[in-house]
Amino acid sequence: MNFDRVREKLNILADAAKYDVSCASSGSNRKNTNKGLGDASKMGICHSYTEDGRCISLLKILLTNHCIYDCAYCVTRRSNDIKRAAFKIQEVVDLTINFYRRNYIEGLFLSSGIFKNADYTMERLIAVAKKLREEENFNGYIHLKSIPGASDELMYEAGLYADRLSVNIEVPTVSGLKLLAPEKKHEDFTKPMLKVKNEIVRYKSEHKIIKSTPKYAPAGQSTQMIVGASGESDKDIMYSATYYYKKYQMRRVYYSGYVPVMEDERLPAIGSQVPMLRENRLYQTDWLLRFYGFSVTEILNKDYPNLDMEVDPKLSWALRNMHHFPVDVNTADKDLLLRVPGLGVKSVNKILHARRFRKLNWDHLKKIGVALNRAQYFMLCDSRHWEHRDLDSDRLKGMILQNSSGKFRNQYSTQLSLFN
């Protein structure tokens, strides 16, 4: 092996992979039962921080940054003048094993540009995972990108070796895809998604009867959408995400703020700000839809096509629906409590448990961990002290912003002086 050349490839292909954020692995339960390498059954492996603050690492690379397509938003597009490289299958296997043995990583996230055609590329991705599982006895986490247009047979085989599969829809709307990636078809993305979804359903059904049924993509599938590249509204993005959750049973939809990497009249100019705050608001909305009982039409609709960048989407909804408040924290049901700004799922469960023994007041709620700087305006409790001021939503919003802090505060601070 030419170590200098492999190092050069690693620098090129790891850098090219940084734009893909859909690499969390929660949900996999692959266990090491045969004295092999790795174990994906405990906390899962992801390219970020876990709930307890631990940083979990994986080898995140492209198999190649050569690509037959010329998608405007992609740094590896055919017409982009960049240094190209491609790993051999065995090189990726050796890197993964050697990095794992040195405790650098706990798994592999492998994507690729498309060279020759979709099936040829997908075959090489599968070959890496197959070698790791069968020849190296590797039981760690493996996430493979599904190549748009790959055959059903290859998608089935991929799920036998990978913990998670994902095909990035990239552009949220069909019209946006035609504008920025006219060589691709929308069905090239959705066909692999449907195959993976059907195989997961079939595996779960057969596993109930035959326990030895081979696992198929135990961590499910995910996808990613680029934010801010093609002019879609937040409504367009979240309606698309909701569709993919329901139609293809996605484990996660990821939102990635577009990073301008080259000049193109169809895209934001080089030097344009990456929409990090907007990306954050979309993730918050996604959370409300999946865990808080909101429907997408409540948060985004024809009257409100875009999210409020000044406040989080739950608070924004509450300010538009003040007739639902105040909520009595000692009598309200769980669904209503989950809609109170400042109350998270854990806090609501603690409230439901605690109020079985006594009526709760502000001191109790503070100890539970309720964010009272927001919640106090939307709740009643066992106390005479409450914000009885007759505040309209705009004034209330200003007061909450004035007493709030956050990493994006400097991006929405222009109106705070009105409330000093």
Coordinates of N, CA and C in Angstrom, one line a residue, residues 97-263:
I97 N -10.6 -0.6 9.6 CA -10.1 -1.6 10.6 C -8.9 -0.9 11.4
N98 N -8.0 -0.3 10.6 CA -6.8 0.3 11.3 C -7.2 1.4 12.2
F99 N -8.1 2.3 11.7 CA -8.6 3.4 12.6 C -9.4 2.9 13.8
Y100 N -10.1 1.8 13.6 CA -10.9 1.3 14.7 C -9.9 0.7 15.8
R101 N -8.9 0.0 15.3 CA -8.0 -0.7 16.3 C -7.2 0.4 17.1
R102 N -7.0 1.6 16.5 CA -6.3 2.6 17.2 C -7.3 3.5 18.0
N103 N -8.6 3.1 18.0 CA -9.6 3.8 18.8 C -9.9 5.2 18.3
Y104 N -9.6 5.4 17.0 CA -9.9 6.7 16.3 C -11.4 6.8 16.0
I105 N -12.0 5.7 15.7 CA -13.4 5.7 15.2 C -14.2 4.5 15.8
E106 N -15.5 4.6 15.7 CA -16.3 3.4 16.1 C -17.2 2.9 15.0
G107 N -17.0 3.4 13.8 CA -17.9 3.0 12.7 C -17.5 3.7 11.4
L108 N -18.3 3.4 10.4 CA -18.0 3.9 9.0 C -19.2 4.6 8.4
F109 N -19.1 5.8 7.9 CA -20.1 6.4 7.1 C -19.5 6.6 5.7
L110 N -20.1 5.9 4.7 CA -19.5 5.8 3.4 C -20.5 6.3 2.3
S111 N -20.1 7.3 1.6 CA -20.9 7.9 0.5 C -20.0 7.9 -0.7
S112 N -20.5 8.4 -1.8 CA -19.7 8.4 -3.0 C -20.3 9.3 -4.1
G113 N -19.5 9.9 -4.9 CA -19.9 10.4 -6.2 C -20.3 9.3 -7.1
I114 N -21.0 9.5 -8.2 CA -21.4 8.5 -9.0 C -20.5 8.4 -10.3
F115 N -19.8 7.3 -10.4 CA -19.0 7.1 -11.5 C -19.4 5.9 -12.3
K116 N -19.4 6.0 -13.7 CA -20.0 5.1 -14.6 C -21.5 5.1 -14.6
N117 N -22.1 4.5 -13.5 CA -23.5 4.5 -13.4 C -23.9 4.2 -11.9
A118 N -25.2 4.3 -11.6 CA -25.6 4.1 -10.2 C -25.3 2.7 -9.7
D119 N -25.6 1.6 -10.5 CA -25.4 0.3 -10.1 C -23.9 0.0 -9.8
Y120 N -23.1 0.4 -10.7 CA -21.6 0.2 -10.6 C -21.1 0.8 -9.3
T121 N -21.6 2.0 -9.0 CA -21.1 2.7 -7.7 C -21.7 2.0 -6.5
M122 N -23.0 1.6 -6.5 CA -23.6 0.9 -5.4 C -22.9 -0.4 -5.1
E123 N -22.6 -1.1 -6.2 CA -21.9 -2.4 -6.0 C -20.6 -2.2 -5.2
R124 N -19.8 -1.2 -5.5 CA -18.6 -1.0 -4.8 C -18.8 -0.6 -3.4
L125 N -19.8 0.2 -3.1 CA -20.1 0.5 -1.7 C -20.5 -0.7 -0.9
I126 N -21.3 -1.6 -1.5 CA -21.7 -2.8 -0.9 C -20.5 -3.7 -0.6
A127 N -19.6 -3.7 -1.6 CA -18.4 -4.6 -1.5 C -17.6 -4.2 -0.3
V128 N -17.5 -2.9 0.0 CA -16.8 -2.5 1.2 C -17.4 -3.0 2.5
A129 N -18.8 -2.8 2.6 CA -19.5 -3.3 3.8 C -19.4 -4.8 3.9
K130 N -19.5 -5.5 2.8 CA -19.5 -7.0 2.8 C -18.1 -7.5 3.3
K131 N -17.1 -6.9 2.8 CA -15.7 -7.3 3.2 C -15.5 -7.1 4.7
L132 N -16.0 -5.9 5.2 CA -15.9 -5.6 6.6 C -16.7 -6.7 7.5
R133 N -17.9 -7.0 7.1 CA -18.7 -7.9 7.9 C -18.1 -9.4 7.8
E134 N -17.9 -9.8 6.6 CA -17.6 -11.3 6.4 C -16.1 -11.6 6.5
E135 N -15.2 -10.7 6.0 CA -13.8 -11.0 6.1 C -13.1 -10.5 7.3
E136 N -13.5 -9.3 7.8 CA -12.9 -8.7 8.9 C -13.7 -8.9 10.2
N137 N -14.9 -9.5 10.1 CA -15.7 -9.8 11.3 C -16.0 -8.6 12.0
F138 N -16.3 -7.5 11.3 CA -16.5 -6.2 11.9 C -18.0 -6.0 12.3
N139 N -18.3 -5.7 13.5 CA -19.6 -5.6 14.0 C -20.0 -4.2 14.4
G140 N -19.1 -3.2 14.1 CA -19.4 -1.8 14.3 C -20.4 -1.3 13.4
Y141 N -20.7 0.0 13.6 CA -21.8 0.7 12.8 C -21.3 1.0 11.4
I142 N -22.2 0.7 10.4 CA -21.9 1.0 9.0 C -23.1 1.7 8.4
H143 N -22.9 2.9 7.9 CA -23.9 3.7 7.2 C -23.5 3.8 5.8
L144 N -24.4 3.3 4.9 CA -24.1 3.4 3.4 C -25.1 4.4 2.8
K145 N -24.6 5.2 1.9 CA -25.5 6.1 1.1 C -26.0 5.2 0.0
S146 N -27.3 5.4 -0.2 CA -28.0 4.7 -1.3 C -27.8 5.6 -2.5
I147 N -27.4 5.0 -3.6 CA -27.1 5.8 -4.8 C -28.5 5.9 -5.6
P148 N -28.9 7.1 -5.9 CA -30.1 7.3 -6.7 C -30.1 6.5 -8.0
G149 N -31.1 5.8 -8.2 CA -31.2 5.0 -9.5 C -30.7 3.6 -9.3
A150 N -30.2 3.2 -8.2 CA -29.6 1.8 -8.0 C -30.8 0.8 -8.0
S151 N -30.5 -0.4 -8.5 CA -31.5 -1.4 -8.6 C -32.0 -1.9 -7.3
D152 N -33.2 -2.5 -7.3 CA -33.8 -3.1 -6.1 C -32.9 -4.2 -5.5
E153 N -32.3 -5.0 -6.4 CA -31.5 -6.1 -6.0 C -30.3 -5.6 -5.1
L154 N -29.7 -4.5 -5.6 CA -28.6 -4.0 -4.9 C -29.0 -3.3 -3.6
M155 N -30.2 -2.7 -3.6 CA -30.6 -2.1 -2.4 C -31.0 -3.1 -1.3
Y156 N -31.5 -4.3 -1.7 CA -31.7 -5.3 -0.8 C -30.4 -5.8 -0.2
E157 N -29.4 -6.0 -1.0 CA -28.1 -6.5 -0.5 C -27.5 -5.5 0.4
A158 N -27.6 -4.3 0.1 CA -27.0 -3.2 0.9 C -27.5 -3.3 2.4
G159 N -28.8 -3.5 2.5 CA -29.4 -3.5 3.8 C -29.0 -4.7 4.6
L160 N -28.5 -5.7 4.0 CA -28.0 -6.9 4.8 C -26.7 -6.6 5.5
Y161 N -25.9 -5.7 5.0 CA -24.6 -5.4 5.6 C -24.6 -4.0 6.3
A162 N -25.4 -3.1 6.0 CA -25.4 -1.8 6.6 C -26.4 -1.7 7.7
D163 N -26.1 -0.9 8.7 CA -27.0 -0.6 9.8 C -28.0 0.4 9.4
R164 N -27.6 1.4 8.6 CA -28.5 2.4 8.1 C -28.2 2.7 6.7
L165 N -29.3 3.0 5.9 CA -29.2 3.4 4.5 C -29.8 4.8 4.4
S166 N -29.2 5.6 3.5 CA -29.9 6.9 3.2 C -29.6 7.3 1.8
V167 N -30.6 7.9 1.2 CA -30.5 8.5 -0.1 C -30.9 9.9 0.1
N168 N -30.1 10.9 -0.2 CA -30.3 12.3 0.0 C -31.2 12.9 -1.1
I169 N -32.4 13.3 -0.7 CA -33.3 14.0 -1.7 C -32.7 15.3 -2.2
E170 N -31.8 15.9 -1.3 CA -31.1 17.1 -1.6 C -32.0 18.3 -1.8
V171 N -32.7 18.4 -2.9 CA -33.6 19.5 -3.2 C -35.0 19.2 -2.8
P172 N -35.7 20.0 -1.9 CA -37.0 19.6 -1.4 C -38.1 19.4 -2.4
T173 N -38.1 20.1 -3.5 CA -39.2 20.1 -4.5 C -38.7 19.6 -5.8
V174 N -39.7 19.1 -6.6 CA -39.4 18.5 -7.9 C -38.9 19.7 -8.8
S175 N -39.6 20.8 -8.7 CA -39.2 22.0 -9.5 C -37.8 22.5 -9.2
G176 N -37.4 22.4 -7.9 CA -36.0 22.8 -7.6 C -35.0 21.8 -8.1
L177 N -35.4 20.5 -8.1 CA -34.5 19.5 -8.6 C -34.2 19.7 -10.1
K178 N -35.3 20.1 -10.9 CA -35.2 20.3 -12.3 C -34.3 21.5 -12.6
L179 N -34.4 22.5 -11.7 CA -33.6 23.7 -11.9 C -32.1 23.5 -11.6
L180 N -31.8 22.8 -10.5 CA -30.4 22.7 -10.1 C -29.7 21.3 -10.5
A181 N -30.5 20.3 -10.8 CA -30.0 19.0 -11.2 C -30.8 18.4 -12.3
P182 N -30.8 19.1 -13.5 CA -31.7 18.7 -14.5 C -31.4 17.3 -15.1
E183 N -30.2 16.7 -14.8 CA -29.9 15.4 -15.3 C -30.5 14.3 -14.5
K184 N -31.0 14.6 -13.3 CA -31.6 13.6 -12.4 C -33.1 13.7 -12.4
K185 N -33.7 12.5 -12.1 CA -35.1 12.4 -12.0 C -35.5 12.2 -10.6
H186 N -36.7 12.7 -10.2 CA -37.2 12.6 -8.8 C -37.4 11.1 -8.4
E187 N -37.8 10.3 -9.4 CA -38.1 8.9 -9.1 C -36.8 8.1 -8.9
D188 N -35.6 8.6 -9.3 CA -34.4 8.0 -9.0 C -34.1 8.0 -7.5
F189 N -34.6 9.0 -6.8 CA -34.4 9.1 -5.4 C -35.4 8.3 -4.6
T190 N -36.7 8.3 -5.1 CA -37.7 7.7 -4.3 C -37.8 6.2 -4.5
K191 N -37.3 5.7 -5.6 CA -37.3 4.2 -5.9 C -36.5 3.5 -4.8
P192 N -35.2 3.9 -4.5 CA -34.5 3.2 -3.5 C -35.1 3.3 -2.1
M193 N -35.7 4.5 -1.8 CA -36.4 4.7 -0.6 C -37.5 3.7 -0.4
L194 N -38.3 3.5 -1.4 CA -39.5 2.6 -1.3 C -39.0 1.2 -1.1
K195 N -37.9 0.8 -1.8 CA -37.4 -0.6 -1.7 C -36.9 -0.8 -0.2
V196 N -36.2 0.1 0.3 CA -35.7 0.0 1.7 C -36.8 -0.1 2.7
K197 N -37.8 0.8 2.5 CA -39.0 0.8 3.4 C -39.7 -0.6 3.3
N198 N -40.0 -1.1 2.1 CA -40.7 -2.4 2.0 C -39.9 -3.5 2.6
E199 N -38.6 -3.5 2.4 CA -37.7 -4.6 3.0 C -37.7 -4.5 4.5
I200 N -37.7 -3.3 5.1 CA -37.7 -3.2 6.5 C -39.0 -3.7 7.1
V201 N -40.1 -3.4 6.4 CA -41.5 -3.9 6.8 C -41.5 -5.4 6.7
R202 N -40.9 -6.0 5.6 CA -40.9 -7.4 5.5 C -40.1 -8.1 6.5
Y203 N -38.9 -7.5 6.8 CA -38.0 -8.1 7.8 C -38.8 -8.2 9.2
K204 N -39.4 -7.1 9.6 CA -40.1 -7.0 10.9 C -41.2 -8.1 10.9
S205 N -41.9 -8.2 9.8 CA -43.0 -9.2 9.8 C -42.4 -10.6 9.9
E206 N -41.4 -10.9 9.1 CA -40.8 -12.3 9.1 C -40.1 -12.6 10.4
H207 N -39.5 -11.6 11.0 CA -38.8 -11.8 12.3 C -39.7 -12.2 13.4
K208 N -40.9 -11.8 13.4 CA -41.9 -12.3 14.4 C -42.1 -13.8 14.3
I209 N -42.0 -14.3 13.2 CA -42.2 -15.8 13.0 C -40.9 -16.6 13.0
I210 N -39.9 -16.0 12.3 CA -38.6 -16.7 12.2 C -37.5 -15.8 12.8
K211 N -37.1 -16.1 14.0 CA -36.2 -15.3 14.7 C -34.8 -15.2 14.0
S212 N -34.5 -16.1 13.2 CA -33.2 -16.1 12.6 C -33.1 -15.3 11.3
T213 N -34.2 -14.7 11.0 CA -34.3 -13.9 9.7 C -33.2 -12.9 9.7
P214 N -32.3 -12.8 8.7 CA -31.2 -11.8 8.7 C -31.7 -10.4 8.8
K215 N -31.0 -9.6 9.7 CA -31.4 -8.2 9.9 C -31.3 -7.4 8.6
Y216 N -32.2 -6.5 8.5 CA -32.1 -5.6 7.3 C -32.2 -4.2 7.8
A217 N -31.1 -3.4 7.6 CA -31.0 -2.0 7.9 C -31.7 -1.7 9.3
P218 N -31.1 -2.3 10.4 CA -31.8 -2.2 11.7 C -31.9 -0.7 12.2
A219 N -31.1 0.2 11.7 CA -31.3 1.6 12.1 C -32.1 2.4 11.1
G220 N -32.8 1.7 10.2 CA -33.7 2.4 9.3 C -33.0 3.2 8.2
Q221 N -33.7 4.1 7.6 CA -33.2 5.0 6.6 C -33.4 6.4 6.9
S222 N -32.6 7.3 6.3 CA -32.7 8.7 6.5 C -32.5 9.4 5.2
T223 N -32.7 10.7 5.2 CA -32.5 11.6 4.0 C -32.1 13.0 4.4
Q224 N -31.7 13.8 3.5 CA -31.2 15.1 3.8 C -31.7 16.1 2.7
M225 N -32.0 17.3 3.2 CA -32.5 18.4 2.3 C -31.6 19.6 2.4
I226 N -31.2 20.2 1.3 CA -30.4 21.4 1.4 C -31.4 22.6 1.6
V227 N -31.0 23.5 2.5 CA -31.8 24.6 2.8 C -31.1 25.9 2.2
G228 N -31.9 26.6 1.5 CA -31.5 27.9 1.0 C -30.8 27.9 -0.3
A229 N -30.9 26.8 -1.1 CA -30.2 26.7 -2.4 C -31.1 27.1 -3.5
S230 N -32.4 26.7 -3.4 CA -33.3 26.8 -4.6 C -34.6 27.6 -4.3
G231 N -34.6 28.4 -3.2 CA -35.7 29.4 -3.0 C -36.9 28.8 -2.4
E232 N -36.9 27.6 -1.9 CA -38.2 27.0 -1.3 C -38.5 27.7 0.0
S233 N -39.7 27.8 0.3 CA -40.1 28.4 1.6 C -40.0 27.3 2.6
D234 N -40.1 27.7 3.9 CA -40.0 26.7 5.0 C -41.2 25.7 4.9
K235 N -42.3 26.3 4.4 CA -43.5 25.4 4.2 C -43.2 24.3 3.2
D236 N -42.6 24.7 2.1 CA -42.2 23.7 1.1 C -41.3 22.6 1.7
I237 N -40.4 23.0 2.5 CA -39.4 22.1 3.0 C -40.1 21.1 4.0
M238 N -40.8 21.7 4.9 CA -41.4 20.8 6.0 C -42.6 20.0 5.5
Y239 N -43.3 20.5 4.4 CA -44.3 19.6 3.8 C -43.7 18.4 3.1
S240 N -42.5 18.7 2.5 CA -41.8 17.6 1.8 C -41.3 16.6 2.9
A241 N -40.7 17.1 4.0 CA -40.2 16.2 5.0 C -41.3 15.4 5.6
T242 N -42.5 16.0 5.9 CA -43.6 15.2 6.4 C -44.0 14.1 5.5
Y243 N -44.0 14.4 4.2 CA -44.3 13.4 3.2 C -43.4 12.2 3.2
Y244 N -42.1 12.5 3.4 CA -41.1 11.4 3.4 C -41.2 10.6 4.7
Y245 N -41.5 11.3 5.8 CA -41.7 10.5 7.0 C -42.8 9.5 6.9
K246 N -43.9 10.0 6.3 CA -45.1 9.1 6.2 C -45.0 8.1 5.1
K247 N -44.6 8.5 4.0 CA -44.5 7.6 2.8 C -43.5 6.6 2.9
Y248 N -42.3 7.0 3.4 CA -41.1 6.1 3.4 C -40.6 5.7 4.8
Q249 N -41.4 6.1 5.8 CA -41.0 5.7 7.2 C -39.6 6.1 7.5
M250 N -39.2 7.3 7.2 CA -37.8 7.8 7.5 C -37.6 7.8 9.0
R251 N -36.4 7.4 9.4 CA -36.0 7.5 10.8 C -35.7 9.0 11.1
R252 N -35.0 9.6 10.1 CA -34.7 11.1 10.3 C -34.7 11.8 9.0
V253 N -35.1 13.0 9.0 CA -34.9 13.9 7.8 C -33.9 15.0 8.3
Y254 N -32.8 15.2 7.6 CA -31.8 16.2 8.0 C -31.9 17.4 7.1
Y255 N -31.6 18.6 7.7 CA -31.6 19.8 7.0 C -30.2 20.5 7.0
S256 N -29.7 20.8 5.9 CA -28.4 21.3 5.8 C -28.4 22.6 5.1
G257 N -28.0 23.7 5.8 CA -27.9 25.0 5.2 C -26.9 25.0 4.1
Y258 N -27.3 25.6 3.0 CA -26.4 25.6 1.8 C -25.2 26.4 2.0
V259 N -24.0 25.8 1.7 CA -22.7 26.5 1.8 C -22.3 26.9 0.4
P260 N -22.3 28.2 0.0 CA -21.9 28.5 -1.4 C -20.4 28.1 -1.6
V261 N -20.3 27.2 -2.6 CA -18.9 26.7 -2.9 C -18.4 27.1 -4.3
M262 N -19.3 27.6 -5.2 CA -18.9 28.0 -6.5 C -19.9 28.9 -7.1
E263 N -19.5 29.7 -8.1 CA -20.4 30.7 -8.7 C -21.3 30.0 -9.7

